[in-house]
XYZ file of C-alpha atoms in Angstrom:
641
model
C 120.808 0.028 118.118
C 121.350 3.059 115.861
C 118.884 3.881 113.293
C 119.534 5.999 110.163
C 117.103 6.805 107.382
C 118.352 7.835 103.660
C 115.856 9.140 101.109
C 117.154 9.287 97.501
C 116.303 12.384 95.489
C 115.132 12.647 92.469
C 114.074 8.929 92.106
C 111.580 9.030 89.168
C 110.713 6.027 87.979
C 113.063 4.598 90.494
C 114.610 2.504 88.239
C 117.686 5.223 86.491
C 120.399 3.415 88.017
C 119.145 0.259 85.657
C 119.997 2.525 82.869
C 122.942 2.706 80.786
C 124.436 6.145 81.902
C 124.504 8.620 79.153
C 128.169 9.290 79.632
C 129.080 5.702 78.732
C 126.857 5.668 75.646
C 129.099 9.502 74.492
C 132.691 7.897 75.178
C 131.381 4.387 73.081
C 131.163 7.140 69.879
C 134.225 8.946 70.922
C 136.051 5.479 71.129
C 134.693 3.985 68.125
C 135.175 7.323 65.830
C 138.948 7.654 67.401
C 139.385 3.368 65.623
C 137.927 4.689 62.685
C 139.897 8.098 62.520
C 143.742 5.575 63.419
C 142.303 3.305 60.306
C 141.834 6.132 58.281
C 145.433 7.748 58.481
C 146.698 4.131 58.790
C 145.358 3.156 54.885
C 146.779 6.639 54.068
C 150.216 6.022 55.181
C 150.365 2.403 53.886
C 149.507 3.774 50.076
C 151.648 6.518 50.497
C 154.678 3.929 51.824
C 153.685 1.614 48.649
C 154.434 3.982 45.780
C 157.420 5.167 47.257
C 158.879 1.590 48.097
C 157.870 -1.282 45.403
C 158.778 -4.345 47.666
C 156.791 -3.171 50.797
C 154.385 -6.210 49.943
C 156.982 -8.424 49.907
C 158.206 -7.368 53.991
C 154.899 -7.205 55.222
C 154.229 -10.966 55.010
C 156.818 -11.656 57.724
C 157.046 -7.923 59.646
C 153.482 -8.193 61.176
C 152.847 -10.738 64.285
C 149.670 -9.198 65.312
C 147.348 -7.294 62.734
C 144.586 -5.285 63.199
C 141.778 -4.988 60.503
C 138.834 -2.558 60.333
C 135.591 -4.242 58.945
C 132.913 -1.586 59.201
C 132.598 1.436 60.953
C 131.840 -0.485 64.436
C 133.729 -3.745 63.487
C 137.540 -4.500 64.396
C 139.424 -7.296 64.098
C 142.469 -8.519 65.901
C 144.124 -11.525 64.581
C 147.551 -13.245 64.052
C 149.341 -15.463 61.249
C 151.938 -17.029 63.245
C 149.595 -20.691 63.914
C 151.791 -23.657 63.901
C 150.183 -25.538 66.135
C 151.002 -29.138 64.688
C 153.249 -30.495 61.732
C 150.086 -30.123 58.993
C 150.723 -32.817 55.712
C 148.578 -32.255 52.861
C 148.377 -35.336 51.659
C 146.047 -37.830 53.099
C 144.459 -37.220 56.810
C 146.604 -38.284 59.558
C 143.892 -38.998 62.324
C 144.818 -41.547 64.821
C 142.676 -42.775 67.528
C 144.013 -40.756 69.902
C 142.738 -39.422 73.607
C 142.104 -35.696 71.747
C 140.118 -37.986 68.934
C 137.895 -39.366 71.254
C 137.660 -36.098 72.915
C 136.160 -34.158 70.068
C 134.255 -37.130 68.672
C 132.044 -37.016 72.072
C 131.535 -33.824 70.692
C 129.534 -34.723 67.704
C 127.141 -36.815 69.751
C 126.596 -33.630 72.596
C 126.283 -31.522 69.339
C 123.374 -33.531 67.803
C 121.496 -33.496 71.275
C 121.813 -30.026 72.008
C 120.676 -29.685 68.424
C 117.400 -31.036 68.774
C 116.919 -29.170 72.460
C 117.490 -25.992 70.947
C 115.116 -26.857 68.126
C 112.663 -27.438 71.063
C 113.923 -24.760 73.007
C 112.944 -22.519 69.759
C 109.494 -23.588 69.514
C 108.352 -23.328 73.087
C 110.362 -19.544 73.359
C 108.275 -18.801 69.902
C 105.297 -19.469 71.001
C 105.232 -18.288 74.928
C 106.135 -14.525 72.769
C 103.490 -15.150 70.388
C 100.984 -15.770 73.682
C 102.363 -12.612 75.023
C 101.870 -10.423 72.082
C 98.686 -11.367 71.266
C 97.454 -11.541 75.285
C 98.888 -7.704 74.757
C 97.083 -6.948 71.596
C 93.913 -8.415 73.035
C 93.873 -11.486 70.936
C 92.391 -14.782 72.874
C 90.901 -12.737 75.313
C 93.825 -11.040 76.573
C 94.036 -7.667 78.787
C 96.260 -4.536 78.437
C 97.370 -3.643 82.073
C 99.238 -0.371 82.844
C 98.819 2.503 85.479
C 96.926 4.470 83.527
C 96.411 5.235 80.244
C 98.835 8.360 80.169
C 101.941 6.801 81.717
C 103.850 5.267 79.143
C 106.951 2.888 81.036
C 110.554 3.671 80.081
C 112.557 0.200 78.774
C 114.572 -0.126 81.811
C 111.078 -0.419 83.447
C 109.758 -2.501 80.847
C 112.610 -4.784 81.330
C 112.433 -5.499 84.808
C 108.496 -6.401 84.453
C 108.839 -8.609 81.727
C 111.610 -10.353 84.060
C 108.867 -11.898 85.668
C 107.153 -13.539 82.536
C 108.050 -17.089 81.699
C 110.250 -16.011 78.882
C 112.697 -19.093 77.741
C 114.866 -16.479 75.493
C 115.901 -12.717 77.088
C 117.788 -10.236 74.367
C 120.927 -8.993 76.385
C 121.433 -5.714 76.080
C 123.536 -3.959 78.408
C 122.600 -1.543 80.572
C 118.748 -2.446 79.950
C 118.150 -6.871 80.673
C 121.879 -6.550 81.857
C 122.788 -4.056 84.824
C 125.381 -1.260 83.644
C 126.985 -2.290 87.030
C 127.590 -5.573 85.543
C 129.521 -4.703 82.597
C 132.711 -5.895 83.681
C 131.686 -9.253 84.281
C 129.393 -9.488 81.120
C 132.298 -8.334 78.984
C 134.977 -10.733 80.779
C 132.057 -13.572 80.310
C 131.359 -13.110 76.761
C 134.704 -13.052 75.422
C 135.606 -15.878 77.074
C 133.055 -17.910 75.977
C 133.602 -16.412 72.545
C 137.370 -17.362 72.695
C 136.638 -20.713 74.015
C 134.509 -21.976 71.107
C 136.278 -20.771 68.428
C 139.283 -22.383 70.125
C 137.570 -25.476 69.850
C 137.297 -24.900 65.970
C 141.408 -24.327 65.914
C 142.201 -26.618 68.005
C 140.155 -29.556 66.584
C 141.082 -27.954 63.220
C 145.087 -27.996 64.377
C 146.144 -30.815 66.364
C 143.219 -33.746 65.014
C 141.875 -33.448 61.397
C 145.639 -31.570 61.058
C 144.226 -28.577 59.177
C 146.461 -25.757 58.721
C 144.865 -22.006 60.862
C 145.631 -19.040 58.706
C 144.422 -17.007 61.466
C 142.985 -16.941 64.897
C 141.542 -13.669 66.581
C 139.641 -11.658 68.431
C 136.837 -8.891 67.375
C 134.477 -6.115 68.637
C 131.302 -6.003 67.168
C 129.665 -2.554 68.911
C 129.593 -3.331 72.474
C 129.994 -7.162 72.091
C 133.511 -8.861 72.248
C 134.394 -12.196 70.498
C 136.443 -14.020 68.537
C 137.082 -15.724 65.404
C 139.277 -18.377 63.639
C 139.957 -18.937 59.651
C 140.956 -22.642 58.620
C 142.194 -23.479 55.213
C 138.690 -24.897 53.804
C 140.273 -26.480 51.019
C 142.316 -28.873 52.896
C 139.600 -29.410 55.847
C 137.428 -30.856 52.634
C 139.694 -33.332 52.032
C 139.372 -34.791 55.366
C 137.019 -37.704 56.503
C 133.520 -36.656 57.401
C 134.182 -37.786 60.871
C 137.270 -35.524 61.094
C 134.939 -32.487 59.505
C 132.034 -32.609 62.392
C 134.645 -33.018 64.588
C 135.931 -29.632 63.562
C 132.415 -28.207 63.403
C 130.998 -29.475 66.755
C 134.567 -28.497 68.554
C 133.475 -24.888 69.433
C 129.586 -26.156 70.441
C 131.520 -29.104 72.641
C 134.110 -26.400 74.418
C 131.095 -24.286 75.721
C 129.277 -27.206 76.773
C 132.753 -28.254 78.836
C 133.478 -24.818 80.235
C 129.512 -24.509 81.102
C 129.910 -28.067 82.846
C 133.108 -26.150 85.060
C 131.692 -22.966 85.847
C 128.391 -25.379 87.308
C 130.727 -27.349 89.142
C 132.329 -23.935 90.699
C 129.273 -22.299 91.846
C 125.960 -24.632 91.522
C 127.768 -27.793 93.490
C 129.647 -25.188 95.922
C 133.481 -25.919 94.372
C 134.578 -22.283 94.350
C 133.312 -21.808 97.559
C 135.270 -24.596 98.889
C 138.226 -23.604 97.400
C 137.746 -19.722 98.970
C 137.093 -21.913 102.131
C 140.714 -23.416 102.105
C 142.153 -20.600 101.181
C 141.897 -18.965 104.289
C 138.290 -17.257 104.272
C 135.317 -17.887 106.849
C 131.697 -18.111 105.986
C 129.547 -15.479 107.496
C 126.716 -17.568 109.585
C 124.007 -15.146 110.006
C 123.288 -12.916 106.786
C 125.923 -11.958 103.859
C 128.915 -9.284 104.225
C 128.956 -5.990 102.979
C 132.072 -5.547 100.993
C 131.305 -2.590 98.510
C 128.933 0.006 98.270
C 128.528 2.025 94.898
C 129.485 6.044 95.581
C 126.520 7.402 94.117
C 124.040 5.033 96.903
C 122.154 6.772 99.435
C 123.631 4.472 101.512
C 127.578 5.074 101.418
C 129.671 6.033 103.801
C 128.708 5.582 107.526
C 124.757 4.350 106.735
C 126.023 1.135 105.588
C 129.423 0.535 106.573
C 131.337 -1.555 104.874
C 132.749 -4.889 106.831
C 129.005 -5.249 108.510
C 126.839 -7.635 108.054
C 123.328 -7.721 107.089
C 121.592 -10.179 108.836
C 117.547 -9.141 108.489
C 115.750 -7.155 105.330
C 112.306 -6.011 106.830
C 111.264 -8.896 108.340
C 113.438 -11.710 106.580
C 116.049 -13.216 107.984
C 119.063 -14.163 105.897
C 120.625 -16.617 108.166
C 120.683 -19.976 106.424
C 117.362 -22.153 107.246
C 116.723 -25.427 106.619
C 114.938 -26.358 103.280
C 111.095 -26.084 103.608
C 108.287 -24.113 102.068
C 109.890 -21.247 99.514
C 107.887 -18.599 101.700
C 106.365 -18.923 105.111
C 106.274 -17.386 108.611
C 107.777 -18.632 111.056
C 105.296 -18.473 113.656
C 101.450 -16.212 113.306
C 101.907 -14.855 116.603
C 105.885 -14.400 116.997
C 107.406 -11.391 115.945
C 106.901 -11.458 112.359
C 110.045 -13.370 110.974
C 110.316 -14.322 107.048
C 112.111 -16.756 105.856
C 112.926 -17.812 102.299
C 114.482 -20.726 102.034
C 118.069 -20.827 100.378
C 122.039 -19.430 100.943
C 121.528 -16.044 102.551
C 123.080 -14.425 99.262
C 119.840 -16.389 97.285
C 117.368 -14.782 100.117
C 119.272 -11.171 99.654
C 118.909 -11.246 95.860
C 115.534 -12.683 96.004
C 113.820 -9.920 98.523
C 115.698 -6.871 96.462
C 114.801 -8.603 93.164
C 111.841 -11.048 93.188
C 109.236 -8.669 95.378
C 106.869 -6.006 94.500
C 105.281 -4.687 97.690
C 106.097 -4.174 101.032
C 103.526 -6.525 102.354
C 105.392 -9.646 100.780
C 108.666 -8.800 103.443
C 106.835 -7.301 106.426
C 104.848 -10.256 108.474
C 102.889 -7.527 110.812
C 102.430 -3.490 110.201
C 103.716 -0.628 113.131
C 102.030 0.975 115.154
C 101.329 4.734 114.754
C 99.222 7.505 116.305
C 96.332 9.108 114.405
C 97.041 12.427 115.952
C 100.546 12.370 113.996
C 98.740 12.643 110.927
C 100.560 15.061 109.024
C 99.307 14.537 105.258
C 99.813 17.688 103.326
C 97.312 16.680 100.601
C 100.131 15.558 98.122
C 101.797 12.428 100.845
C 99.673 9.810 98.940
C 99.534 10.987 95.166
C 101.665 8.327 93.921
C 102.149 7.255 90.373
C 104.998 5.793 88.037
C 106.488 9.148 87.920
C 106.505 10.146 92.012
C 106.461 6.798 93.443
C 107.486 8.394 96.358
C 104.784 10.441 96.609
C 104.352 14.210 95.722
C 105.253 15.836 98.740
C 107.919 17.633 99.275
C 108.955 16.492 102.375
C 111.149 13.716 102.006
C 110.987 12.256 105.290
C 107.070 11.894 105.524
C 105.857 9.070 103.388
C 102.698 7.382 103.138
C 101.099 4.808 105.147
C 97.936 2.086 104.521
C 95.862 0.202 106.849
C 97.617 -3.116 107.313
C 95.528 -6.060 105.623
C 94.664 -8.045 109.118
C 93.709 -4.872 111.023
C 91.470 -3.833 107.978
C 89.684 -6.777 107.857
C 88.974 -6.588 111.585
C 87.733 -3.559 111.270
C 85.307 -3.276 108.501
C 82.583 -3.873 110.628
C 83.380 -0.740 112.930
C 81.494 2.475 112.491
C 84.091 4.897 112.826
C 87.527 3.857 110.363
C 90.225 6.149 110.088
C 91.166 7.187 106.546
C 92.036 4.404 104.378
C 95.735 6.083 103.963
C 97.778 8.733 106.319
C 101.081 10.563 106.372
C 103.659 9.793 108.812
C 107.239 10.901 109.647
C 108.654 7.198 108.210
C 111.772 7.963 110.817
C 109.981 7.710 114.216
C 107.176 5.457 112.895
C 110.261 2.818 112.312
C 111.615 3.561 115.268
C 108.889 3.072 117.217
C 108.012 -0.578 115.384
C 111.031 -2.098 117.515
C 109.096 -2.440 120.735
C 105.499 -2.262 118.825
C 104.516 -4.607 115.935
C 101.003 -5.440 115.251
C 98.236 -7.013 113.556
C 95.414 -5.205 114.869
C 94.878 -1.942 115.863
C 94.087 -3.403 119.766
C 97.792 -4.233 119.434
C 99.009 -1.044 119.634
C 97.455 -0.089 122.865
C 97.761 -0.916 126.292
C 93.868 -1.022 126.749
C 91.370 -1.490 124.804
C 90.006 2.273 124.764
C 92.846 3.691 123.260
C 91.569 4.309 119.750
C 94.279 6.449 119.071
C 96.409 4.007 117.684
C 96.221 2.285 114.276
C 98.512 -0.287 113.021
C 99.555 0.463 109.257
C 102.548 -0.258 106.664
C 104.454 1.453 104.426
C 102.272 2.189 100.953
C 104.071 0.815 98.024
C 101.905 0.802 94.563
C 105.029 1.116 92.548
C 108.640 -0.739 93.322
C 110.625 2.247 92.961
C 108.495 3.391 96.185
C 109.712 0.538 98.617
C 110.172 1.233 102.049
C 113.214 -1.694 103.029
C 114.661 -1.841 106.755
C 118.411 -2.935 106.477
C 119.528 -4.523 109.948
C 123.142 -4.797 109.880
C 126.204 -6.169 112.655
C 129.945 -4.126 112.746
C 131.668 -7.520 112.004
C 134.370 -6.830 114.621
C 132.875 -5.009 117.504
C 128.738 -6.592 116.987
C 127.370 -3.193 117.092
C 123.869 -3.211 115.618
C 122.183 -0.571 113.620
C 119.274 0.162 111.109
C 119.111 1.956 107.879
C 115.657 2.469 106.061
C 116.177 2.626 102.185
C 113.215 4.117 100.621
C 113.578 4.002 96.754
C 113.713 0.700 94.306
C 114.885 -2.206 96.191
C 116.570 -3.225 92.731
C 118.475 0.129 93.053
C 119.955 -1.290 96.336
C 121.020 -4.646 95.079
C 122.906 -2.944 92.362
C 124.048 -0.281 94.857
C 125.342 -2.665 97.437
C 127.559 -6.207 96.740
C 127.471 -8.506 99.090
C 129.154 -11.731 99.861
C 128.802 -14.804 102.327
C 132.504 -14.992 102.822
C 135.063 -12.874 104.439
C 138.812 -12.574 103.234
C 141.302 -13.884 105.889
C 143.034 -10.681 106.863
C 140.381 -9.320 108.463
C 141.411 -9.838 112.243
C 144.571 -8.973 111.922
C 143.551 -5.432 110.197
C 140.947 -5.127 112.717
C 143.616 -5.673 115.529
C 146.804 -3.433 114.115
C 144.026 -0.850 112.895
C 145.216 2.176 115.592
C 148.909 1.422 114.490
C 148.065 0.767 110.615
C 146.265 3.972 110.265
C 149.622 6.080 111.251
C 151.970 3.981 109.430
C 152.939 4.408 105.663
C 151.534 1.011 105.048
C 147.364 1.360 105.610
C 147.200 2.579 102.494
C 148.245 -0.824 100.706
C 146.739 -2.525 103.825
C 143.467 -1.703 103.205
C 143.494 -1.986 98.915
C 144.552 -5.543 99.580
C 141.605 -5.964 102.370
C 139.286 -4.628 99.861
C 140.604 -6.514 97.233
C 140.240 -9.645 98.785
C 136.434 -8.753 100.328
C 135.399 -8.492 97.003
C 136.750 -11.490 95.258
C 134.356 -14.430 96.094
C 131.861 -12.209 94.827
C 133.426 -10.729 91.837
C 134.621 -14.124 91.035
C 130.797 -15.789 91.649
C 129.330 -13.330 89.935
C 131.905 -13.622 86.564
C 131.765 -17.491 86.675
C 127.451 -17.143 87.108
C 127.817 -14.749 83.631
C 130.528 -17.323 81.930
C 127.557 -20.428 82.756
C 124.638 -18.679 81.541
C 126.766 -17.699 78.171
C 127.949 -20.992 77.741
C 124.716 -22.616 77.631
C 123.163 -19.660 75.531
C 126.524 -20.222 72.862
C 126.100 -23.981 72.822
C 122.488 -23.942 72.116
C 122.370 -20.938 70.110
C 125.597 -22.441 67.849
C 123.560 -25.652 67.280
C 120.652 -24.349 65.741
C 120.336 -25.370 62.298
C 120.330 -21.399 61.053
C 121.945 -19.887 58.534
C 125.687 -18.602 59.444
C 125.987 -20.943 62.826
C 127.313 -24.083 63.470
C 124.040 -26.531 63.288
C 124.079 -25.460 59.457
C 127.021 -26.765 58.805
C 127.148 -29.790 61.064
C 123.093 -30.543 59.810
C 125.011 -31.126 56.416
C 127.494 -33.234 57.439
C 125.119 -35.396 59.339
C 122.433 -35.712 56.508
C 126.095 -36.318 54.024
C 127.082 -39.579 56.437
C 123.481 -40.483 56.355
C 123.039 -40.516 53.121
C 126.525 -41.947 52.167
C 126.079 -45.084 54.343
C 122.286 -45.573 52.965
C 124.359 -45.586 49.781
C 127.609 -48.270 50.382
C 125.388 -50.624 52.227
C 122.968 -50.755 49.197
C 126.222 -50.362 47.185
C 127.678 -53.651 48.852
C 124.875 -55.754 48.742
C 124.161 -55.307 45.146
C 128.122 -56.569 44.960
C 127.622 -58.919 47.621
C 130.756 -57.510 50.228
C 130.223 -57.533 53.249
C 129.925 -53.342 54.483
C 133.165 -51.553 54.932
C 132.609 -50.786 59.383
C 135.681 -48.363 59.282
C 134.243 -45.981 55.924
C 133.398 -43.395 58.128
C 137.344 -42.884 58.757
C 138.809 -42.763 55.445
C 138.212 -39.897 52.650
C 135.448 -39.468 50.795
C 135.255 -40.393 47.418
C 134.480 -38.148 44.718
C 130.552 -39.186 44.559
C 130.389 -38.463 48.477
C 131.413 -35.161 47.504
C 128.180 -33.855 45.858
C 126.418 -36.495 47.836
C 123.893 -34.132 49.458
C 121.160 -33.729 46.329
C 117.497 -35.133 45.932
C 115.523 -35.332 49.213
C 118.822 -34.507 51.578
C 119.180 -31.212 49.799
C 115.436 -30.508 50.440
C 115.468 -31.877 53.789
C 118.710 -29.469 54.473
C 117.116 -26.649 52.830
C 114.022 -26.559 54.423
C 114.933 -27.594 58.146
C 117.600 -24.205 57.899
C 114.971 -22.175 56.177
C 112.236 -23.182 59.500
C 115.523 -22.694 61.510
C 116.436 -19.653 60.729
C 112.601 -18.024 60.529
C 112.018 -19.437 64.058
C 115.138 -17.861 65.461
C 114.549 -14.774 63.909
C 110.934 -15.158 65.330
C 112.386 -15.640 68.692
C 114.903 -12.693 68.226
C 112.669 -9.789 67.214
C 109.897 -11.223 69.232
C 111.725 -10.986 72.611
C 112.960 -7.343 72.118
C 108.898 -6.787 71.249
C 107.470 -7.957 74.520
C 110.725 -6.157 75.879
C 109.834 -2.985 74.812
C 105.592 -3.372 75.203
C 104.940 -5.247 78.074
């Protein structure tokens, strides 16, 4: 087994690669003033075309089949005219009970529900922030816990700790709660999901309450994509109510549907299954390394790509049955962890979910005392050197391990409670020698010489993680030790439990492939298709949790969203049935059952007044204070604890 240690420089806080780089934030304001500098000489040129030619109005309503408008300085739209997507009749609605019909009107009933989860959703996010601020502030008892009193952290830090509270709602903010690695798939995720609902709206709009779509678009808002569709309101009021919250709950009911899919792809295994009949085999015994970021300690030969990684520390990645989320496999066995799960779930979990070193190393090494080698400045670790002080990079601080202190507190003589070691041959050593007591690492009992330690790791962006990787063609085994933030390495380092199909055949034409004209293309394709399942798992993962967040968030009963509007319609059908059934009894008819589906009279119009109008009033007043609650809050705790 080969053994290779990387040490990255100039770690910090250990936690820079979290950040958004500052060279994407300068081209953002380069891109953004180069739109508004094209808009500027754009509304130049059109005046200057329209006093020299009076009819330019006139050819510009049929020239244009794609427009582009600037809103504000970091708002563009990009829309079209050309909509015909049904024969539209103004007079009278034309809704048939039809398979679309039924479609969108099982809309209006997962609309309602996700209404009043969101509403509860709301409340229990409001108040788990309002616990949080006011544990921080030191209301109800609460305690302010930091480092010290001088070390302030940065927001990408403050991000990743308040990961761990039981926060219900999460601002996303790229490059902060999001990873800038990430982008890709959060942009592809959120305009989709954007698209899709206000596709809903056109489409429900279009081709079932048979609205006419002026336009239909896409925008850029900033950094956030999305999209946007304009309906001829006029003519949509003239429609039944039933046909109206059809429209309204459309976009709601298409991100509940495409949230339903991307669950079905990568919660109940479908996309894996599909990858499976395509022609790719599952890795049994840990995940596959298909890409590793240029700027990681780790690229090139430390971590080569096509291995895989089958242990981190002492957890094993191979698949296990369900049991206990953490437990050892055996007390007096070689130390093996095992976290139950796929191995990409136990690889995200050890890089993501632990703090020290402790929590994925079941027994310490063994190291000599006479190999001591602190330089006074090995152990003076804080939030800024997490690594330690020294400057040295390859000696790094050790601590009693926890069962071979406790045995020893009793003894007279204890060595110091923390020592320097070369980390290289300490790990080295631990293949052959892993401990739990300091009699461990002897071969009699009077060699006191010997003390069985582990890694020191008051900070995460000082971890100490032992990579054990396979060559997936030849089985040669190696080591790397990554010393740094174990989150650094999962964004660093994409993995995958699947490897592409042409993977044998590259590996057995490789002598002839390298020579010929074609290993260029041979190998973009192999890489290509290595990083697909995850690419793909990874965008679908994005488009569920965006889904959800755009149904729920769209049926809150807020100002500007879609619960307003559909709230209004529901408390209008309410309130207009309360009034025909009292209307037909007092004329003794029987209640018209099919009222719902024709147009509403002129009274039905203004019916919402008197108690509806305050009950719709004050529900989106509470609403919209609660989300805004929820809103601000969240970005608070983000940025304090």
């Amino acid at each position: 087994m080969t053994t290779t240690t990387t040490t990255p420089k100039g770690i910090g806080g250990g936690m820079q690669q979290q950040q958004l780089p500052v060279s994407a934030v300068l081209y953002l304001v380069a891109l953004w003033t180069l739109i508004n500098v094209v808009f500027w000489i754009r509304r130049r040129c059109a005046k200057k075309d329209q006093k020299q030619n009076q009819h330019q109005n006139q050819k510009q309503l049929s020239a244009p089949l794609v427009e582009a408008e600037l809103v504000s300085a970091l708002h563009v739209r990009i829309f079209t005219r050309a909509t015909r997507w049904a024969a539209v009749r103004d007079a009278g609605d034309v809704e048939t009970n039809t398979t679309l019909s039924r479609f969108y009107a099982a809309g209006i009933y997962c609309t309602a529900t996700l209404m009043i989860l969101s509403l509860g959703a709301l409340a229990i996010a409001g108040a788990q922030i309002a616990l949080l601020l006011g544990a921080r502030i030191g209301i109800g008892g609460g305690t302010r816990t930091m480092a010290s009193a001088d070390e302030q952290p940065d927001l990408a830090a403050a991000a990743i700790n308040s990961s761990n509270a039981p926060l219900l709602l999460r601002p996303v903010i790229p490059g902060v709660t999001l990873p800038a690695a990430h982008l890709a798939h959060y942009a592809v995720a959120l305009g989709a999901c954007a698209v899709v609902h206000e596709m809903g709206h056109a489409v429900a709009a279009a081709c079932v309450a048979r609205v006419r779509v002026r336009r239909i678009g896409v925008f850029v808002l900033g950094v956030y994509p999305g999209a946007f569709v304009d309906v001829e309101r006029a003519q949509l009021a003239t429609r039944s109510l039933r046909a109206q919250l059809g429209v309204a709950c459309a976009g709601v009911w298409h991100n509940a549907v495409v949230g339903a899919a991307a669950w079905a792809l990568v919660g109940a295994g479908a996309l894996r299954f599909l990858l499976l009949a395509a022609g790719w085999a599952a890795v049994a015994d840990g995940v596959a390394v298909v890409d590793v970021a240029r700027h990681s300690p780790l690229a090139g030969t430390l971590l080569p790509l096509r291995s895989v990684v089958y242990r981190i520390d002492d957890v094993a990645l191979a698949d296990r049955p369900a049991g206990s989320w953490w437990r050892w496999s055996s007390p007096h066995a070689p130390a093996d962890a095992v976290v139950t799960g796929s191995a990409v779930q136990k690889w995200t979990h050890v890089l993501t979910a632990t703090t020290h070193n402790s929590e994925t190393a079941g027994r310490g090494f063994c190291a000599h005392t006479d190999e001591n080698v602190d330089d006074g400045l090995c152990c003076e670790m804080s939030s800024r050197f997490p690594l330690g002080e020294s400057p040295d990079s390859g000696v790094f601080c050790f601590e009693r391990h926890a069962a071979a202190d406790r045995q020893s507190a009793a003894a007279v003589q204890l060595p110091p409670p923390a020592m320097c070691f070369e980390l290289g041959s300490v790990l080295q050593r631990s293949g052959a020698m892993r401990c739990e007591r300091d009699a461990d690492c002897g071969s009699s009992s009077s060699n006191n010489d010997s003390v069985c330690v582990t890694p020191r790791s008051p900070f995460r962006a000082g971890r100490v993680a032992r990579v054990y990787y396979r060559d997936l063609l030849s089985q040669d085994r190696g080591m790397a030790i990554y010393v740094g933030s174990l989150r650094d390495l999962w964004l660093q380092v994409q993995v995958s439990a699947l490897v592409p199909p042409l993977l044998p055949e590259a590996a057995d034409g490789s002598a002839d492939a390298d020579a010929g004209a074609g290993a260029g293309v041979r190998n973009l394709v192999l890489r290509l298709l290595s990083r697909l399942p995850a690419w793909c798992e990874t965008s679908i993962q994005y488009t569920l949790s965006f889904s959800i967040a755009f149904a729920l968030l769209n049926s809150v009963p807020a100002w500007h969203l879609d619960g307003d509007h559909v709230l209004r319609l529901l408390l209008v059908m309410a309130v207009s049935r309360i009034r025909r059934r009292k209307r037909s009894q007092s004329h003794k008819c029987p209640a018209d059952g099919a009222s719902l589906r024709d147009s509403p009279s002129a009274e039905d119009k203004t019916i919402l007044s008197g108690a509806a109008l305050r009950i719709h009033r004050t529900v989106t007043a509470l609403s919209t204070a609660l989300l805004a609650w929820c809103v601000i809050g969240s970005i608070v705790v983000l940025l304090v604890c």
